[in-house]
Tab-separated table of C-alpha atoms in Angstrom:
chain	number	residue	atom	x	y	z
A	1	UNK	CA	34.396	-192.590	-8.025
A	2	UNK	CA	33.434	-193.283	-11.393
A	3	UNK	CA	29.719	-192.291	-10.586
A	4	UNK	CA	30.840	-189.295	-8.768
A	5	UNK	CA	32.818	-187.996	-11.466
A	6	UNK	CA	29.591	-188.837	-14.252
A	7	UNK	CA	27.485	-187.119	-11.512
A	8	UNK	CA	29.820	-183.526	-11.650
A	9	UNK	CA	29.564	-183.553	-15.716
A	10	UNK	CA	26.062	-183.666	-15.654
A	11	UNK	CA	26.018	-181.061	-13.317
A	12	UNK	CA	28.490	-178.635	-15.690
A	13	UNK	CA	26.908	-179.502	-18.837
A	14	UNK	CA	23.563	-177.991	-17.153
A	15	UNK	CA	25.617	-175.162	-15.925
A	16	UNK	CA	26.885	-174.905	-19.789
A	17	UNK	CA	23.286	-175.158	-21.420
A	18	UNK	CA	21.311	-172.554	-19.148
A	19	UNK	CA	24.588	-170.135	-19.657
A	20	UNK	CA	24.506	-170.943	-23.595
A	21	UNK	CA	20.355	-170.261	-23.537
A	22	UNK	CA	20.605	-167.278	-21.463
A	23	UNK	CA	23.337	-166.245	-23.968
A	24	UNK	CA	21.124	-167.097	-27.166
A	25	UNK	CA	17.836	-164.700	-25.275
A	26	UNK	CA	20.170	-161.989	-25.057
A	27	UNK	CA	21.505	-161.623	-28.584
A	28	UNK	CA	17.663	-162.216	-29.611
A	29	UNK	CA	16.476	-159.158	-27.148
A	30	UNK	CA	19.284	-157.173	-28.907
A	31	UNK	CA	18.992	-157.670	-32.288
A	32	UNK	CA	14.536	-157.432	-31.981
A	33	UNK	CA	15.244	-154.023	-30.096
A	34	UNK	CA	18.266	-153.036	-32.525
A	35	UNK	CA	15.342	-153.398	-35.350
A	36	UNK	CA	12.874	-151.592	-33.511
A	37	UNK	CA	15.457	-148.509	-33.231
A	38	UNK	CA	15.876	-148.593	-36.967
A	39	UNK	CA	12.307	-147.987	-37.811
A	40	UNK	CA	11.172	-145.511	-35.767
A	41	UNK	CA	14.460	-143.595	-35.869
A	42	UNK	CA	16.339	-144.430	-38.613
A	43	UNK	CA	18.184	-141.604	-38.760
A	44	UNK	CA	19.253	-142.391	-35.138
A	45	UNK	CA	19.101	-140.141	-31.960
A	46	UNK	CA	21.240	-137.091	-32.558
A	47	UNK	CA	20.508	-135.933	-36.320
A	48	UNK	CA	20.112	-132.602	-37.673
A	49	UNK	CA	16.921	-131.279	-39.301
A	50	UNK	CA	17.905	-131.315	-42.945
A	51	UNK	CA	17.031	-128.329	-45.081
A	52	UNK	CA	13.965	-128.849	-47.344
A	53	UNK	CA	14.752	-129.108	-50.984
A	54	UNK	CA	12.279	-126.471	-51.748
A	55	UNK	CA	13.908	-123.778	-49.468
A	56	UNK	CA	17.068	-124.389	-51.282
A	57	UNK	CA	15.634	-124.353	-54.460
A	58	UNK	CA	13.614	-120.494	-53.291
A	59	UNK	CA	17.176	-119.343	-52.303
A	60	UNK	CA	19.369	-120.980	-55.231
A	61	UNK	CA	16.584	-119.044	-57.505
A	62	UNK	CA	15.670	-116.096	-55.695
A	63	UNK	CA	18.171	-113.723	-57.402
A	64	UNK	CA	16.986	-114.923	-61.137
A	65	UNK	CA	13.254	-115.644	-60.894
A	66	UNK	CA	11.722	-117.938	-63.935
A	67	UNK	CA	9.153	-116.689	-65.941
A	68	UNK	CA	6.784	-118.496	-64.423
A	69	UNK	CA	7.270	-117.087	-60.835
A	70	UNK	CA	7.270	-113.348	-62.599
A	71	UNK	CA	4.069	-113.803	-64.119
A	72	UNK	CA	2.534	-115.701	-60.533
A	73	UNK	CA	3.741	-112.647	-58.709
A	74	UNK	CA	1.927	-110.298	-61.308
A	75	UNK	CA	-1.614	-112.270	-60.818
A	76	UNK	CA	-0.897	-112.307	-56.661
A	77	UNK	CA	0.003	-107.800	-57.454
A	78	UNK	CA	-3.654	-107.616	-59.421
A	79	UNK	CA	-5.483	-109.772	-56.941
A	80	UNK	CA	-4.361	-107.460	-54.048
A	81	UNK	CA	-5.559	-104.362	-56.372
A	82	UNK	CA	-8.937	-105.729	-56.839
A	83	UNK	CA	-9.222	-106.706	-53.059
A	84	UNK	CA	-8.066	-103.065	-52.746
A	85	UNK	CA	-10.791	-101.781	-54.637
A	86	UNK	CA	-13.568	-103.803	-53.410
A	87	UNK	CA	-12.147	-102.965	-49.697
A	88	UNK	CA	-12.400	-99.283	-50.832
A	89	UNK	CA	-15.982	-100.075	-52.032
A	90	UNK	CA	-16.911	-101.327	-48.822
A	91	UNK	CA	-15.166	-98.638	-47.014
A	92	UNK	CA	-17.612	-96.019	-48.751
A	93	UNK	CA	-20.390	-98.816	-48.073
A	94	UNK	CA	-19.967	-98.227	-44.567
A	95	UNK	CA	-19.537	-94.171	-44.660
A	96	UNK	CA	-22.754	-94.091	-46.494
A	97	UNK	CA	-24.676	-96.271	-43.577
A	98	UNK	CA	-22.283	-94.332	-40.914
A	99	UNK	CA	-23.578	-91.016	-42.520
A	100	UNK	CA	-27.643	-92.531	-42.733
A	101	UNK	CA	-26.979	-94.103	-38.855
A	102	UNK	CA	-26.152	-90.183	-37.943
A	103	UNK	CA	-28.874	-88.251	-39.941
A	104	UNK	CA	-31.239	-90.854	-38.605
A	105	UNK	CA	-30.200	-91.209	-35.111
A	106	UNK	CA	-33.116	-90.416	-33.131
A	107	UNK	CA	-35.775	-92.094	-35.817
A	108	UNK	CA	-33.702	-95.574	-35.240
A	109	UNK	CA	-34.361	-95.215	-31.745
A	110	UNK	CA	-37.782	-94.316	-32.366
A	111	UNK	CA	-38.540	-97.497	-34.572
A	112	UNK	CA	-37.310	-99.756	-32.056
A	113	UNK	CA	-39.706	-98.232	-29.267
A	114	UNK	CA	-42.904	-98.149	-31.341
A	115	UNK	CA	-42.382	-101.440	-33.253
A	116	UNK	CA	-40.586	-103.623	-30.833
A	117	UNK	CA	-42.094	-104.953	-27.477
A	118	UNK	CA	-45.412	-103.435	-25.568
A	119	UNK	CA	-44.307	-100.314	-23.377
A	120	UNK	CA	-46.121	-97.944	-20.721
A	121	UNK	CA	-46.884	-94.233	-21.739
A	122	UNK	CA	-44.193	-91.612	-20.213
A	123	UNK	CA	-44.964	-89.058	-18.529
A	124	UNK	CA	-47.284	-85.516	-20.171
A	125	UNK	CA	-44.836	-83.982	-23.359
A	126	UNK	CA	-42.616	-86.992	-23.552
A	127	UNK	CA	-44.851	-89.313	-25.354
A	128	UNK	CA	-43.667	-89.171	-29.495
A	129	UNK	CA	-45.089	-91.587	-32.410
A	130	UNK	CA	-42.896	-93.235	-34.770
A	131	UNK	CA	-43.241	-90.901	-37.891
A	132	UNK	CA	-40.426	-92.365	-40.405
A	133	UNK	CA	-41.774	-95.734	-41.690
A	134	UNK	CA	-38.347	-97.838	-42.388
A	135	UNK	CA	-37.410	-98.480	-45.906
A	136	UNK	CA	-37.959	-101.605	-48.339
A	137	UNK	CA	-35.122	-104.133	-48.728
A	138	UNK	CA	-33.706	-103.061	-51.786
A	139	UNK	CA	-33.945	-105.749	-54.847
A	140	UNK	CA	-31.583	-105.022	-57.681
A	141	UNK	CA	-33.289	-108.136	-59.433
A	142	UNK	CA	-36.369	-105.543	-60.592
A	143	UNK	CA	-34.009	-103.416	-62.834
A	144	UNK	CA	-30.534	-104.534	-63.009
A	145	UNK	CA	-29.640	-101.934	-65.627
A	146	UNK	CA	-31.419	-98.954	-63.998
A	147	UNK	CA	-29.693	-100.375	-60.432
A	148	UNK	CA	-26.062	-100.397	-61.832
A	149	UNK	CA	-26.412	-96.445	-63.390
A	150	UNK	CA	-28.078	-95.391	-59.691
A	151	UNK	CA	-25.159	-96.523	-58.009
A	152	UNK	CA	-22.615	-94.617	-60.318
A	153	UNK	CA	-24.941	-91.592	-59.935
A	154	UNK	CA	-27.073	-91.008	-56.936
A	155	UNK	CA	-25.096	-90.052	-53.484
A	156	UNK	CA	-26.025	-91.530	-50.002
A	157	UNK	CA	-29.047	-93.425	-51.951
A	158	UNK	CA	-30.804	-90.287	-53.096
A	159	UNK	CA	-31.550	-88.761	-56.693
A	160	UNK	CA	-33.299	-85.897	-58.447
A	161	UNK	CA	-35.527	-87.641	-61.514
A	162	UNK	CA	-37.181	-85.876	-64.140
A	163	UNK	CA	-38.473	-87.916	-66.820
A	164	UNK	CA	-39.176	-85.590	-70.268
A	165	UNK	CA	-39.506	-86.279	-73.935
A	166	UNK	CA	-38.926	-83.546	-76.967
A	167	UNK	CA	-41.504	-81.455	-76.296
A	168	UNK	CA	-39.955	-80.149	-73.542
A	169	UNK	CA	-36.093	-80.147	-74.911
A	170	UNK	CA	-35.755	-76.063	-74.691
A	171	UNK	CA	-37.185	-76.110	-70.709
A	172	UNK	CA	-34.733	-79.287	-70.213
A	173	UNK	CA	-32.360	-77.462	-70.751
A	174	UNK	CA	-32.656	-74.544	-68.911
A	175	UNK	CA	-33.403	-77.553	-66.388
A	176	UNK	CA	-30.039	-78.721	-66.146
A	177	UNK	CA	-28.186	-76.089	-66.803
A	178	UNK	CA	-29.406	-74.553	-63.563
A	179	UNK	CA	-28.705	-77.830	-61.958
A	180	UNK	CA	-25.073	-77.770	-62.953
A	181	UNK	CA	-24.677	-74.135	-62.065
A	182	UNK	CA	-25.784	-75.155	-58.706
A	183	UNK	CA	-23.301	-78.049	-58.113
A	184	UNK	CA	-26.137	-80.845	-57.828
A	185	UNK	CA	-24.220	-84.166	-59.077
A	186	UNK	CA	-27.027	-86.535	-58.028
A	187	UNK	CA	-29.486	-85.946	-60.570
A	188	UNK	CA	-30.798	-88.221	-63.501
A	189	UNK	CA	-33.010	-87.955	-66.645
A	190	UNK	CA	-35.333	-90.272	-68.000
A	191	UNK	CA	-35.446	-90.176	-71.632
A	192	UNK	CA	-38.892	-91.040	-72.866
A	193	UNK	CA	-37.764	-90.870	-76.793
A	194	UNK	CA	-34.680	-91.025	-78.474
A	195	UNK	CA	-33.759	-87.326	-79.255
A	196	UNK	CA	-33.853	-87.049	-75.175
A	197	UNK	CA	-31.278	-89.330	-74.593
A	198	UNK	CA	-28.987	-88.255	-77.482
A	199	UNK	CA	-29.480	-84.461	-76.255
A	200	UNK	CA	-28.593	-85.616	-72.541
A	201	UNK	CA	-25.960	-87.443	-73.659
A	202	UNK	CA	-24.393	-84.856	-75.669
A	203	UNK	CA	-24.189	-82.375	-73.112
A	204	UNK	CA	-22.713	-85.086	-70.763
A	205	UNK	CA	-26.452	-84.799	-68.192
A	206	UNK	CA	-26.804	-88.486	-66.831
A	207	UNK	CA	-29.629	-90.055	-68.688
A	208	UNK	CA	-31.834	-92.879	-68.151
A	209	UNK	CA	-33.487	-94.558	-71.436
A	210	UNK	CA	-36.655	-96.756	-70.393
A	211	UNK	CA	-37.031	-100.370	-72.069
A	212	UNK	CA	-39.951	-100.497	-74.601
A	213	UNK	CA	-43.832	-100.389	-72.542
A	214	UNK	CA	-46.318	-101.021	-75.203
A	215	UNK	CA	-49.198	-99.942	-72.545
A	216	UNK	CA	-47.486	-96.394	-71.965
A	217	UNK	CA	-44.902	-95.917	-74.837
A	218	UNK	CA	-47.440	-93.189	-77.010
A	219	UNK	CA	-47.768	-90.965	-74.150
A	220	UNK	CA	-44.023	-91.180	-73.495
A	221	UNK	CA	-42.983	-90.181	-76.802
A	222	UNK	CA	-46.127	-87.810	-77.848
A	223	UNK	CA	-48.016	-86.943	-74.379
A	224	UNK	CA	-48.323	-83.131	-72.816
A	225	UNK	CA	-47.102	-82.347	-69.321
A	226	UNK	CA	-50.568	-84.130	-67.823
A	227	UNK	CA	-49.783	-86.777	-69.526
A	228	UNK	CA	-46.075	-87.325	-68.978
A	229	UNK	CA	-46.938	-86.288	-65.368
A	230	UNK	CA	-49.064	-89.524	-64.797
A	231	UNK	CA	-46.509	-91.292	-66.247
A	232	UNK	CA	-43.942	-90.419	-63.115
A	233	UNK	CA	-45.945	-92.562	-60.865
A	234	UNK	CA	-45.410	-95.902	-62.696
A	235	UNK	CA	-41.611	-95.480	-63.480
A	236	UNK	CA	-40.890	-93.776	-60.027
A	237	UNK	CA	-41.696	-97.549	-58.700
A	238	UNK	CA	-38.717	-99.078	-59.823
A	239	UNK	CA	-36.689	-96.521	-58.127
A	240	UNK	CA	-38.088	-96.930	-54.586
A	241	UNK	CA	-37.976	-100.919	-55.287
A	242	UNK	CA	-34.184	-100.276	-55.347
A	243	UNK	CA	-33.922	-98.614	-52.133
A	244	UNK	CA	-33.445	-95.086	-53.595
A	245	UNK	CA	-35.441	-91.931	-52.197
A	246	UNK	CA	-36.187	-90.197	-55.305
A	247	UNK	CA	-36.865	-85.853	-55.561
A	248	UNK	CA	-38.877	-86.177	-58.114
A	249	UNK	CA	-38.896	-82.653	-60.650
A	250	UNK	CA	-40.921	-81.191	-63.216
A	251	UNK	CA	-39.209	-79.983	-65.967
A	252	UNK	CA	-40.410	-76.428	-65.247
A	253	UNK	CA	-38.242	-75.949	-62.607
A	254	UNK	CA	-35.161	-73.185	-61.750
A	255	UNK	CA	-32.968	-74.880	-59.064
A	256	UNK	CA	-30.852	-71.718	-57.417
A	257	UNK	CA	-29.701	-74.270	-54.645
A	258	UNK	CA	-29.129	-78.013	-53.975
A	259	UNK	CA	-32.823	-79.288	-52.582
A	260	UNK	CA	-30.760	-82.042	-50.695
A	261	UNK	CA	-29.468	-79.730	-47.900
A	262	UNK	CA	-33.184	-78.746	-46.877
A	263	UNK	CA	-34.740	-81.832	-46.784
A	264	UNK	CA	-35.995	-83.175	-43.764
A	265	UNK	CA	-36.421	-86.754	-44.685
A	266	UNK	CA	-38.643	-87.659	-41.693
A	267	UNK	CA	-41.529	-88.435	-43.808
A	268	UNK	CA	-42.489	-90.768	-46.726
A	269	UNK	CA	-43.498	-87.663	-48.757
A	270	UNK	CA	-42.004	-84.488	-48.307
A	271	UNK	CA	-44.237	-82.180	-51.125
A	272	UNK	CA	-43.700	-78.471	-52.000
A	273	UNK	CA	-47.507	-77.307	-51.671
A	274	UNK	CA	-49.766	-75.067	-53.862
A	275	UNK	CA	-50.449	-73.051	-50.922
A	276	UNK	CA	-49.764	-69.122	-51.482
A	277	UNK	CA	-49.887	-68.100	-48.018
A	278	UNK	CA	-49.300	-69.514	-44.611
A	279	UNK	CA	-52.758	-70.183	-44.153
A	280	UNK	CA	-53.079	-72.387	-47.807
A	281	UNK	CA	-50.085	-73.341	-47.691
A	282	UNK	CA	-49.628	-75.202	-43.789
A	283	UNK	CA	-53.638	-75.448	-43.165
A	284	UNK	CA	-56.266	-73.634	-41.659
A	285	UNK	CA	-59.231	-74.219	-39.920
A	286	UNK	CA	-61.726	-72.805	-41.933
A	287	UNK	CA	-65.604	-72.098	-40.455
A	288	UNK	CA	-68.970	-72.910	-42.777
A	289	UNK	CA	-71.890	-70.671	-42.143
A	290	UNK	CA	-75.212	-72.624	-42.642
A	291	UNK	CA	-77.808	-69.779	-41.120
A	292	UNK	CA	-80.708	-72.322	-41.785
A	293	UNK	CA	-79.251	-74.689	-38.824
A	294	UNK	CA	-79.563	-71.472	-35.682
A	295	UNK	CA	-77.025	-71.811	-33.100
A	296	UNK	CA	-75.877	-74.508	-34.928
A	297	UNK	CA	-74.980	-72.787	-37.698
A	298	UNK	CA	-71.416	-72.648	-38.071
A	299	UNK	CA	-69.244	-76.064	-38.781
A	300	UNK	CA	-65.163	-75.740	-38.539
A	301	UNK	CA	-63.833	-77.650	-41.373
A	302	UNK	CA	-60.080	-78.258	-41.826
A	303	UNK	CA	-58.501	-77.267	-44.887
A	304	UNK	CA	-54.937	-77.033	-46.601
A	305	UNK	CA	-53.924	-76.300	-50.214
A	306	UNK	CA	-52.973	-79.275	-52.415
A	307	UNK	CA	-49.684	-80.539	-52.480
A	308	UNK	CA	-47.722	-80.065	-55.816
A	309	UNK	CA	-47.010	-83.441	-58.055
A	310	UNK	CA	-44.485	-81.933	-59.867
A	311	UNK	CA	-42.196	-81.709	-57.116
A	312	UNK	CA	-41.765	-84.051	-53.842
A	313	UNK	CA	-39.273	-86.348	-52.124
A	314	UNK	CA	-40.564	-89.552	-51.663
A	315	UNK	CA	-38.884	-92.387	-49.434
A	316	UNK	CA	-38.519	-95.988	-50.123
A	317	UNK	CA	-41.099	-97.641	-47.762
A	318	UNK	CA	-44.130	-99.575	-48.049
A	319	UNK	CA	-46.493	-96.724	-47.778
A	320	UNK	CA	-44.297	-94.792	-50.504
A	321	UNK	CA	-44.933	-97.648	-52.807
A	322	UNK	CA	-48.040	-97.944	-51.896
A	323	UNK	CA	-49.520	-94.416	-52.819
A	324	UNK	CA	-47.663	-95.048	-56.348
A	325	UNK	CA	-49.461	-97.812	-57.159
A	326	UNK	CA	-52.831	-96.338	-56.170
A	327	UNK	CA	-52.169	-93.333	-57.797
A	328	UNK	CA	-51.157	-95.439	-61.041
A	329	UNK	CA	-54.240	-98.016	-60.537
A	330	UNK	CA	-56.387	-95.288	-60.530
A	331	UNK	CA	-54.937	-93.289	-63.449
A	332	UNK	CA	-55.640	-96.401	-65.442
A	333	UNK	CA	-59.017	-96.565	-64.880
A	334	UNK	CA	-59.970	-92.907	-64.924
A	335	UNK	CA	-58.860	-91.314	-68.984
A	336	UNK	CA	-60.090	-87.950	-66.958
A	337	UNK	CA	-58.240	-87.927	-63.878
A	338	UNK	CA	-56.087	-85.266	-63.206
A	339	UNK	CA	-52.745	-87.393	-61.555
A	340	UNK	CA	-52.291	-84.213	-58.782
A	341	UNK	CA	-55.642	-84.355	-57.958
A	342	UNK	CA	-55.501	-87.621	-57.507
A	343	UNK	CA	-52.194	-87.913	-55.621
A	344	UNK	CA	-53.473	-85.216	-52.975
A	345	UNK	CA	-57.380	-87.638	-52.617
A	346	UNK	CA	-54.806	-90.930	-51.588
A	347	UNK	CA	-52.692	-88.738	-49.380
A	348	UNK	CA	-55.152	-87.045	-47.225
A	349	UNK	CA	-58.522	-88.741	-47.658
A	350	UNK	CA	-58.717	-90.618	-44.345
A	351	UNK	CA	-60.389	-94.492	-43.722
A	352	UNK	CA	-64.003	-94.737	-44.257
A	353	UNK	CA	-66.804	-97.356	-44.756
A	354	UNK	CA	-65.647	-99.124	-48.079
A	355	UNK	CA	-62.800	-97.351	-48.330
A	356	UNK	CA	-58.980	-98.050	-46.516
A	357	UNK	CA	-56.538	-95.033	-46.432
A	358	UNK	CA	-53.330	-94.697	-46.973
A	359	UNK	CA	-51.262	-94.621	-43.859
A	360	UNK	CA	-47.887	-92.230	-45.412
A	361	UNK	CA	-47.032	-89.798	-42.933
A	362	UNK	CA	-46.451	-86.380	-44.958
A	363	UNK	CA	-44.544	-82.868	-44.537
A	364	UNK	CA	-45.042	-79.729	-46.348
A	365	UNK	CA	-41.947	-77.846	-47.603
A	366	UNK	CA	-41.201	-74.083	-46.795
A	367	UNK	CA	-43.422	-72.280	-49.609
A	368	UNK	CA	-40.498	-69.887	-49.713
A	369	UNK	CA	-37.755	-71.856	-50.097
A	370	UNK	CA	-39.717	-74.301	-52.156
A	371	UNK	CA	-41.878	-71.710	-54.359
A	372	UNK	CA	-44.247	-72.051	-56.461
A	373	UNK	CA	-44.604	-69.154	-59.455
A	374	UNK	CA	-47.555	-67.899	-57.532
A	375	UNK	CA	-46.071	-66.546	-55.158
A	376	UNK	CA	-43.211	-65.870	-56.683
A	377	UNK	CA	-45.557	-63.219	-59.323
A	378	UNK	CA	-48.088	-62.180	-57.446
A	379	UNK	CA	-46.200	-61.720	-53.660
A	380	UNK	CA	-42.516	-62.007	-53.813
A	381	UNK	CA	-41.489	-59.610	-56.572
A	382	UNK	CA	-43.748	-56.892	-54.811
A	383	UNK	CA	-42.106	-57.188	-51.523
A	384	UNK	CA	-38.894	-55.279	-51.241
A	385	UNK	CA	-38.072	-57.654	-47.739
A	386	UNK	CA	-39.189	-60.840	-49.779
A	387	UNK	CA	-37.231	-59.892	-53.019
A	388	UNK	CA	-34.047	-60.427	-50.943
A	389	UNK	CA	-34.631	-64.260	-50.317
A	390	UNK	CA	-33.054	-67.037	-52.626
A	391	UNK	CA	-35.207	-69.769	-52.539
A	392	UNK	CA	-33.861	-73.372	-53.181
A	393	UNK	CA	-35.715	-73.988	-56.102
A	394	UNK	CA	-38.902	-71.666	-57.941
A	395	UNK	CA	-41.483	-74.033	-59.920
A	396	UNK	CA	-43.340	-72.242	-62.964
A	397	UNK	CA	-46.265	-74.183	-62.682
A	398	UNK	CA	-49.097	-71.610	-62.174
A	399	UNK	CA	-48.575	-70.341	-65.355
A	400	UNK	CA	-48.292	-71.352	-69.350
A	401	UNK	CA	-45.603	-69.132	-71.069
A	402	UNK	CA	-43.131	-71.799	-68.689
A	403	UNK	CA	-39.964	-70.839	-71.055
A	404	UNK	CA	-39.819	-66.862	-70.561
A	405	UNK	CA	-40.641	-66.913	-66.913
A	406	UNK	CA	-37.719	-69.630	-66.087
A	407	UNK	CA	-35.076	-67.597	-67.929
A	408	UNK	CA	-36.853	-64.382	-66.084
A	409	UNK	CA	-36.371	-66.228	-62.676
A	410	UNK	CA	-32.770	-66.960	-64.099
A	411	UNK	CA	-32.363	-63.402	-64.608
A	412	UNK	CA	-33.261	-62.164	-61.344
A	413	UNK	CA	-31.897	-64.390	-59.047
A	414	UNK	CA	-28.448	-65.205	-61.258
A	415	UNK	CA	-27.812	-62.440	-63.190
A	416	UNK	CA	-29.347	-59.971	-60.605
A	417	UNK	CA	-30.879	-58.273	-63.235
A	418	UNK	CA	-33.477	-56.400	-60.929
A	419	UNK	CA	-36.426	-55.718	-63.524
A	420	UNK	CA	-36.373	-59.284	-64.868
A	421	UNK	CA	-39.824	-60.104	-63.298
A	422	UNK	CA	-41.402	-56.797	-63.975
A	423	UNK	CA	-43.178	-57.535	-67.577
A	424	UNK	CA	-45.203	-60.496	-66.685
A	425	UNK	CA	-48.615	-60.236	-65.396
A	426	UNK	CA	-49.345	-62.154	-62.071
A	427	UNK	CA	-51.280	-64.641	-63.865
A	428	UNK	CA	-51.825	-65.584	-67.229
A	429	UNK	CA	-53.305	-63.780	-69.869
């Protein structure tokens, strides 16, 4: 019995340990996972997102802002102006190329045919060369100064220039007086000596003074319309390097409309001409008689008028900038050279052995629209059908007693003052 009862309290005390072990795992699987729940959710499973301080502070303080926030929210008010303004810049940035992309429509489309890849010839009459070279980069690094006053003043990149010093103040005047009357804003002087810049300046004319050129500053301040007239081709650089097509002006010039609305701008130069007559003016084919040669004895040579120097448009391109420099380089060398004479040999003078021309496509302006004071004296004022036309501009550059004849043309086509022309001769006396 004795070993029978020994035998059941083994038996129970196993019972007893597995129960107390099984007990012990349990509490130890509760209390790991208990401290498993507190770390990852220690705010336990049904808690509400609490407010953040900040918020509470922004509504506490909304009704009585610090100093502080006032003067943050004035900075944030003038950095939205000034993104403002520079959205409005780019705004007109984009109507100016909108208003280029139209004018230029068909010569975009043109560029990309000619200069991108290989193509067949079209049919008879549809076949067109690319006339409009496309224009320079521009590079505000070659003036800075000159590049900030060119974007206050020209409009849609384009600018009358006349350079002038104080022998020219009175005809200057008359200059841009005319120019005003008109309604031309885009224009600009360039002052070659002081009193130029203080007279433009004091009759509120936009006015460009030129740094210091050792190599050209005696003729700026001292030289005669030949003189000053070379001169044009070495500042007139700059102004093309910038990406500006420049109508460039004598002084000697009566402006009865704005130029801008009758140029074609499908050229590099665009030049009123010399030419007094369709024939001089556009070209003619004119026919040498050498009786010595027999049947042989007439030759057709071509031949057109030169174009004017004191009066073109002239596009930024490569070409453009091209014919300035020659015309310079060779003004430079040659004390003697007359700088339209010499303009007129690099425009038209074609390749040749030892010599490379200029490739610049060219158009000549209307010679009535565009006139030149030979025509005006010695045709116009005679023709009662004539006399009726206003032409854009009339350039008194045929004859020497400039002053009178501009306020004469002033007089006539202003004033209506019918006899104005009447007491000049047709040339000079």
């Amino acid at each position: 019995m004795a070993g029978r009862r020994d035998a059941l309290l083994t038996t129970r005390d196993k019972n007893h340990s597995v129960t107390a072990s099984r007990i012990a795992v349990a509490v130890f699987i509760g209390v790991l996972l208990g401290s498993i729940f507190a770390f990852f959710l220690p705010h336990g499973f049904l808690t509400s997102t609490p407010t953040p301080p900040t918020l509470n502070r922004k509504m506490v303080s909304s009704a009585c802002e610090s100093p502080e926030q006032v003067n943050a929210l004035k900075f944030d008010i003038r950095s939205a102006k000034e993104k403002n303004s520079e959205l409005k810049k780019e705004v007109k940035g984009l109507m100016e190329r909108l208003r280029l992309a139209e004018q230029g429509k068909g010569q975009a489309t043109e560029q990309f045919v000619v200069l991108g890849e290989n193509h067949k010839a079209g049919p008879v009459g549809t076949v067109k060369a690319l006339r409009t070279n496309p224009p320079v980069i521009p590079d505000d690094s070659v003036n800075p100064r000159l590049a900030k006053i060119l974007e206050e003043v020209a409009i849609y990149k384009e600018i009358v220039v006349v350079l002038a010093n104080t022998n020219v103040l009175e005809m200057l005047q008359v200059w841009f007086t005319n120019i005003k009357r008109v309604g031309i804003p885009n224009y600009l002087v360039v002052a070659l000596d002081d009193r130029i810049e203080e007279f433009c300046k004091s009759n509120d004319v936009p006015v460009y003074r030129r740094d210091p050129d050792q190599g050209v500053d005696s003729i700026a301040k001292s030289g005669g319309n030949h003189a000053v007239s070379g001169l044009k081709f070495r500042v007139l650089r700059e102004f093309l390097q910038l990406g500006y097509s420049v109508l460039l002006s004598d002084v000697d010039i009566v402006y009865l409309q704005n130029p801008f609305d009758y140029i074609y701008r499908d050229s590099d130069v665009e030049s009123m001409s010399d030419g007094h007559s369709n024939h001089t003016a556009y070209g003619f084919n004119d026919v040498f008689d050498e009786p010595s040669m027999g049947w042989a004895r007439y030759a057709h040579t071509m031949r057109i008028w030169v174009y004017n120097s004191g009066f073109f448009y002239i596009r930024p391109t490569i070409p453009s900038i091209e014919l300035l420099d020659r015309v310079a380089d060779r003004l430079s060398k040659d004390s003697k050279a007359w700088d339209q004479a010499v303009f007129n040999e690099l425009l038209f003078f074609p390749s040749h052995p030892g010599y490379d021309g200029l490739h610049a496509s060219k158009r000549t302006m209307d010679m009535y629209l565009f006139m030149n004071s030979k025509v005006l004296f010695k045709t116009v004022r005679k023709d009662a059908k004539l006399k009726k036309l206003k032409p854009v501009i009339v350039h008194v550059n045929y004859h020497p007693n400039k002053l009178e004849r501009m306020n004469a043309v002033v007089e006539f086509y202003v004033n209506g003052k019918q006899d104005a022309l009447d007491s000049f001769p047709d040339g000079s006396d």
